[in-house]
Structures are given as C-alpha cells and as structure tokens.
CSV table of C-alpha atoms in Angstrom, one decimal:
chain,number,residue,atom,x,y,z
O,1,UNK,CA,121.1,93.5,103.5
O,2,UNK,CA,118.0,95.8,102.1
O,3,UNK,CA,116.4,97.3,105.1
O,4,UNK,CA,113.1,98.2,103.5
O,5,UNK,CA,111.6,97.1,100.4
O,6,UNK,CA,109.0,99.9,98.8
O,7,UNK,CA,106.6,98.7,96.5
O,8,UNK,CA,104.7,101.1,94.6
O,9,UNK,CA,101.3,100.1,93.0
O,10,UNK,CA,99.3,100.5,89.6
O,11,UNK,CA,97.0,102.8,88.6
O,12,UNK,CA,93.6,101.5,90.4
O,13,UNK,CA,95.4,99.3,92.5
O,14,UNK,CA,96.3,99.3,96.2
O,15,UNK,CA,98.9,97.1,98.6
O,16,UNK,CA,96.7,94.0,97.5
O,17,UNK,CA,98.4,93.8,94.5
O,18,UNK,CA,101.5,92.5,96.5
O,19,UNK,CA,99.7,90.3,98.8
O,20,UNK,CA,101.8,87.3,97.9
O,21,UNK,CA,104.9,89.0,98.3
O,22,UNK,CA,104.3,90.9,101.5
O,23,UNK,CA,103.5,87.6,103.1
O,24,UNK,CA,106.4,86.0,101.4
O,25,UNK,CA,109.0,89.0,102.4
O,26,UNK,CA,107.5,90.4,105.5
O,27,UNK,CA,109.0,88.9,108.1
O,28,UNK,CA,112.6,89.6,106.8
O,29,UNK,CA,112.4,93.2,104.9
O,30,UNK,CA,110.7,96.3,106.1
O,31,UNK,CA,107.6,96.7,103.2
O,32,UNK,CA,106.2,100.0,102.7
O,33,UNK,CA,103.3,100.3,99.8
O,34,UNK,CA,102.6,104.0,99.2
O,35,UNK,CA,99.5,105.8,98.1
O,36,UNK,CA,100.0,107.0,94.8
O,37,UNK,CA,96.2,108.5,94.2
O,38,UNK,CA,96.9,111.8,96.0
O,39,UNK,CA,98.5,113.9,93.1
O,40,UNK,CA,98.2,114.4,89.7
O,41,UNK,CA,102.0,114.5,88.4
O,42,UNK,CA,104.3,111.4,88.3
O,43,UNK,CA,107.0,114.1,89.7
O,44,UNK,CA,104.5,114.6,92.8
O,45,UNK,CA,104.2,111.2,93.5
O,46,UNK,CA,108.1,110.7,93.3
O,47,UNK,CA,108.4,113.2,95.8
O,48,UNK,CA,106.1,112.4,98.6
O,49,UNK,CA,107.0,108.6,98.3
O,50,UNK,CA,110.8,109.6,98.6
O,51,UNK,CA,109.8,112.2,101.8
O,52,UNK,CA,109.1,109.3,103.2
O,53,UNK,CA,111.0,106.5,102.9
O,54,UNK,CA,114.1,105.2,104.4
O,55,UNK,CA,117.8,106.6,103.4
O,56,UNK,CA,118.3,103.6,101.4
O,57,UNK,CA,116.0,101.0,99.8
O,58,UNK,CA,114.9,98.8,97.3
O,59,UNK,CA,112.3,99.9,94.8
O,60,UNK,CA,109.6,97.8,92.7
O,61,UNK,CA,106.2,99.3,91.0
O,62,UNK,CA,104.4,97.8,88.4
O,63,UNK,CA,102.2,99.3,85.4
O,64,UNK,CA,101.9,103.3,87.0
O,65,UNK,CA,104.0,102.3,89.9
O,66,UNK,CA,107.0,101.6,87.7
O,67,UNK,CA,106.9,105.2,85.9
O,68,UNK,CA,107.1,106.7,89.6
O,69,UNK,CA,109.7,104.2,90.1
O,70,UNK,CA,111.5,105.4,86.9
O,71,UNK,CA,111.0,108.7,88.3
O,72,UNK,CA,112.6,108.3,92.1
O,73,UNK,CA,116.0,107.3,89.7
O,74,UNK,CA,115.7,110.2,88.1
O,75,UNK,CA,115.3,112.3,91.5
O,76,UNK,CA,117.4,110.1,93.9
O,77,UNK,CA,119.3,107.4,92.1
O,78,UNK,CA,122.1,107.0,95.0
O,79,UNK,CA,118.8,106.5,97.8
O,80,UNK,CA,117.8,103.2,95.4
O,81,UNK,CA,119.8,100.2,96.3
O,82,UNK,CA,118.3,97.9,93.8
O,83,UNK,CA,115.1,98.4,91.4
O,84,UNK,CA,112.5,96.3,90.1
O,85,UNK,CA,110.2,97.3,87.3
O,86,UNK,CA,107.1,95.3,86.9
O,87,UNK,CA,104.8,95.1,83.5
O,88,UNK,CA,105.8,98.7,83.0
O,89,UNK,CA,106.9,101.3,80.0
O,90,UNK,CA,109.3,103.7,79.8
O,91,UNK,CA,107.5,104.9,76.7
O,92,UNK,CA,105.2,108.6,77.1
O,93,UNK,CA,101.7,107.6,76.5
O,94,UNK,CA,100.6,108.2,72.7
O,95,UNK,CA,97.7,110.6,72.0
O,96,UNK,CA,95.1,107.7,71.3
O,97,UNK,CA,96.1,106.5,75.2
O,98,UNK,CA,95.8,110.0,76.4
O,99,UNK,CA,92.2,110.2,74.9
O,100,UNK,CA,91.2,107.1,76.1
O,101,UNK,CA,92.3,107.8,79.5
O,102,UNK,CA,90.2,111.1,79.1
O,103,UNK,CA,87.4,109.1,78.6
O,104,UNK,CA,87.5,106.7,81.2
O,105,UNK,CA,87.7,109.6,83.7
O,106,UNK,CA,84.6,111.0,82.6
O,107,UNK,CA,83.5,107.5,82.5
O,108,UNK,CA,83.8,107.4,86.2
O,109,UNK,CA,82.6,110.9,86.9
O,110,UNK,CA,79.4,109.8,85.7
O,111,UNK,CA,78.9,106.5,86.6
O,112,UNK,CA,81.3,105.7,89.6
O,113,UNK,CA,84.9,103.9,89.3
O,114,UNK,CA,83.7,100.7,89.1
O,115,UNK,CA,82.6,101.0,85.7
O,116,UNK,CA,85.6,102.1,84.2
O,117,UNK,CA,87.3,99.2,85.7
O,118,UNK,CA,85.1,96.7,84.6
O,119,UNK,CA,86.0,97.8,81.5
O,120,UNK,CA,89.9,97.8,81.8
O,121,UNK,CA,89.8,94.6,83.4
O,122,UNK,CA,89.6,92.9,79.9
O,123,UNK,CA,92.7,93.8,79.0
O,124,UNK,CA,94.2,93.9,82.8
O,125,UNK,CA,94.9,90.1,82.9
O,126,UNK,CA,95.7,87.1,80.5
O,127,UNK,CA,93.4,86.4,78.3
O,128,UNK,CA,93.1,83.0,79.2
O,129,UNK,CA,91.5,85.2,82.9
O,130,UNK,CA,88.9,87.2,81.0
O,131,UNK,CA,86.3,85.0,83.3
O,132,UNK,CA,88.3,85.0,86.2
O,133,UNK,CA,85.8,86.4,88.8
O,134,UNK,CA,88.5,86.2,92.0
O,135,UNK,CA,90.7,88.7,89.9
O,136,UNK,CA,87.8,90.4,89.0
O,137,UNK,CA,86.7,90.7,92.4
O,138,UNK,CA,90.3,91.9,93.5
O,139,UNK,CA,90.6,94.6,90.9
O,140,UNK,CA,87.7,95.9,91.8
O,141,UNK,CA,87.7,96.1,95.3
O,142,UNK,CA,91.4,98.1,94.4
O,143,UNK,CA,89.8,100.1,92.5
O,144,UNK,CA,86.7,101.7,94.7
O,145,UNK,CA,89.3,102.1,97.3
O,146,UNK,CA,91.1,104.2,94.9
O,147,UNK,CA,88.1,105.9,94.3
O,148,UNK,CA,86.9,108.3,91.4
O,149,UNK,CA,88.9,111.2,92.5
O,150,UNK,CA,92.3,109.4,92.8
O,151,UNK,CA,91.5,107.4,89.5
O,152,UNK,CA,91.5,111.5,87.8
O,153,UNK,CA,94.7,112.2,89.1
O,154,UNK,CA,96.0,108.8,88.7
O,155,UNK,CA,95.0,109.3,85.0
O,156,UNK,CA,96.4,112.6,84.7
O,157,UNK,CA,99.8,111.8,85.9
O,158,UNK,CA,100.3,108.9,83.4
O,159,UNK,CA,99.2,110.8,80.8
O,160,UNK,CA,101.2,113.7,81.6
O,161,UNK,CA,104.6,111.2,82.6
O,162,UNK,CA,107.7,112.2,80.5
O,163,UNK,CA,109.6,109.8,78.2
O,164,UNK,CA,112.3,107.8,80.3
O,165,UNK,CA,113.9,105.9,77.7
O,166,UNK,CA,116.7,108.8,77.4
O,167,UNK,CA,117.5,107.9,81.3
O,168,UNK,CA,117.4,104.2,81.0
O,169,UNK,CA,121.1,103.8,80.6
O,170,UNK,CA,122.1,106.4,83.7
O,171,UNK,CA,120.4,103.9,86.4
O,172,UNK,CA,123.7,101.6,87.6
O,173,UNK,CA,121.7,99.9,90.3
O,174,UNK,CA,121.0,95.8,89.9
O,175,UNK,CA,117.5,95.7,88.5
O,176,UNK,CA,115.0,93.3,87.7
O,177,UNK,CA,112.7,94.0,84.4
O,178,UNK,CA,109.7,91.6,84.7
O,179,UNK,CA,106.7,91.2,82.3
O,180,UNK,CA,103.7,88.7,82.1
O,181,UNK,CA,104.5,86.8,79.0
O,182,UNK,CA,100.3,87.3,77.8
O,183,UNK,CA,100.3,91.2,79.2
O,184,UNK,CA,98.0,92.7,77.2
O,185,UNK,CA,99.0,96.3,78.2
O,186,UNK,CA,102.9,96.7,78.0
O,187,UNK,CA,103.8,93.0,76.6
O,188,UNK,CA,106.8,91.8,76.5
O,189,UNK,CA,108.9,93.6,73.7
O,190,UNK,CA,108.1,96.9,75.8
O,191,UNK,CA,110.6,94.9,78.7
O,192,UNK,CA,112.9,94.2,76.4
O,193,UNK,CA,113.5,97.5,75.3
O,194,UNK,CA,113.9,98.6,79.2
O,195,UNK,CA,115.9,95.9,79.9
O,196,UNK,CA,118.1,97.0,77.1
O,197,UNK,CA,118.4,100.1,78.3
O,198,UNK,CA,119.7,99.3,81.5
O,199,UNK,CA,123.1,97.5,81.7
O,200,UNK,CA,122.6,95.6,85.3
O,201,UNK,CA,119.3,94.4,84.0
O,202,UNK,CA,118.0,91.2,84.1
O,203,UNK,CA,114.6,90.2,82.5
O,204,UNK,CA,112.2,87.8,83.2
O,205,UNK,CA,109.4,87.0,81.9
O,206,UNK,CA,106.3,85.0,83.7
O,207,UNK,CA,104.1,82.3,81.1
O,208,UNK,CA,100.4,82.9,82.5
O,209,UNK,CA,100.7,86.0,83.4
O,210,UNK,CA,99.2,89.5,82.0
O,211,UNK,CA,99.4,92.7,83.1
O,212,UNK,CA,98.7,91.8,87.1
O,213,UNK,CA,101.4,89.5,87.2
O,214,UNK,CA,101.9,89.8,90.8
O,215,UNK,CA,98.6,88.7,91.4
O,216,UNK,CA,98.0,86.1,88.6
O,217,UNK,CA,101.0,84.5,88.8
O,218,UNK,CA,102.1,85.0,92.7
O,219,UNK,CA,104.3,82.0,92.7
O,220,UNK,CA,106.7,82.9,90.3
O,221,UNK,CA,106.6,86.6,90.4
O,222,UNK,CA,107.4,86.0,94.2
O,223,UNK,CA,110.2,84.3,93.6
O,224,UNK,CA,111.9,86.5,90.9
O,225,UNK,CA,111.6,89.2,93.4
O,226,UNK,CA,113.3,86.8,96.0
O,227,UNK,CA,116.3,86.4,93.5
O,228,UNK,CA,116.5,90.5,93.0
O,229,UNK,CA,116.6,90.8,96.8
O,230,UNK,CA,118.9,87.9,97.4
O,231,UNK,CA,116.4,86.7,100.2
C-alpha cells in the first residue's frame, strides 16, 4: 500500500484546497501538501518537493500543482507510484496567458493579492458559483496566505513551464486525469488530450465542478481519488 500521498496545490492556493480529502485519507495515508510559492521555476519547485518526500509516493496537483506534478515524472518517474492530475494542462502557456499573468502581478504589486484574486475567481469556479461567497471566501483566504511575493513567482514559473505533451506517453505509472466538467480554465478537452497521452490513464470528469474541483465538488472528487489509491 501507498505510504504517503503528496498533494501539490494551485497557484494561489494552499493545503485547504484538499480539505475534503485530507480528512477523508488521513487517517490511512501519510499526506504531505507542499509550498509551492517559494521559487520561480516549475523545475525548482520539482526539486525541493522531491528533497523532501518519501522514497516512493503517490502524486496529485491540480491547476499549477499538476505542471510540478508533470515535472517530478520528468525528474523522478521510478519515486512516483501512481499520479493524479487534477484540472490541469500539459500545454505551455500562450503569449496572451503570459501577458495576462504579467498583469495581474503588477496588479498585486500595487494593490495587494487580494485584488487580483477577486478578479480570477470569476473564472476559478463553475459558473453556476460566480456568487458563491463560501468559495469566495476560501480562495481568498488561500490566496493572502500566499501572499504578493509568492503570487510573482508562482506567476513566473507557470509562465515560464515547458510544454509536456512530448513526455505524456513516457509516464507508465496508473494515473488518474480529472477535470470539472464546467472548468472554465483548462476544461475538459484539455483532459482528454492528457489522458490520451498517457496509456494507464483513466479520466474522469466531475458535473458541477470548475476549476476548484476539489473544493466545489468534494464528494465526488474524493472519491475518484479513493479509487486511484485503491483505499
């Protein structure tokens, strides 16, 4: 059995994000949730998040957190037992989404975090939660944890992150692909093209959710990721 289960976070967001599922898991699986606001390459973050994890484990991240994720199979495929990527791209970001990004990062040096994500969070979550001040409340919190400092380096190691569609079909691992049927962000058709790229693949796909599935949805995001981990 999977002695420890890492889940790597989303740009802005912190362990919260996997509240459901580190009450759901952690009393049967070691869970470690990195920080992943302390460099500004996706490389970086690999690194430090592998310096410190166990021998062998499995690996989820969602948004961000699955292009560091993407990155550990690139840097230490045989230390991954199984791998879960969560409302996620292996696409490199487009120049419009590297502008953007530019933006929002002087956004924050000007105004504070907070503003920035106000301003993300219509497109974080389904539409249908455009109002939802909980998730609203959530996000933000995440996000001036974060802080404006991490949210630059967080921002400049998306933009920076390399394509991985050319390594899709090296990782042999069992993985789950994942995706909030109304994500906004990376929807659907952006899984599909992952989980065609990876033979042990299985995709699912969660109705309700957006790009925060594990939050929106906790229920059935929980129990997808109980299936991967055959808990």
């Amino acid at each position: 059995m999977t002695q420890q289960l890492v889940l790597v976070p989303g740009l802005l967001c912190t362990a919260d994000l996997y509240a459901a599922q580190i009450d759901a898991f952690g009393a049967r699986i070691h869970i470690a949730v990195p920080g992943i606001a302390e460099h500004d390459s996706i490389a970086a973050t690999a690194s430090a998040i592998l310096a410190a994890a166990a021998p062998r484990f499995a690996l989820a991240g969602l948004s961000m957190g699955g292009y560091i994720a993407l990155e550990i199979m690139r840097q230490a495929p045989e230390r991954v037992e199984r791998l879960a990527l969560l409302d996620t791209s292996a696409r490199p970001d487009t120049p419009e989404q590297t502008e953007n990004r530019r933006r929002l990062v002087a956004l924050a040096g000007k105004k504070g975090v907070g503003v920035p994500a106000r301003e993300m969070f219509a497109k974080l979550g389904a539409p249908s939660r455009a109002s939802d001040a909980d998730l609203l409340a959530r996000f933000l919190a995440m996000a001036e944890a974060t802080g404006t400092e991490g949210f630059a380096r967080q921002q400049e190691a998306i933009a920076s992150r390399p394509d991985s569609r050319p390594t899709l079909a090296a990782i042999a691992c069992p993985t789950l692909v994942l995706v909030g049927a109304e994500d906004q962000l990376t929807p659907p058709p952006l899984a599909e093209e992952i989980a065609l790229g990876i033979r042990a693949s299985r995709l699912a796909i969660i109705p309700g959710a957006g790009h925060l599935s594990t939050l929106e949805e906790p229920a059935a995001g929980t129990a997808a990721l109980a299936t991967w981990l055959d808990l």
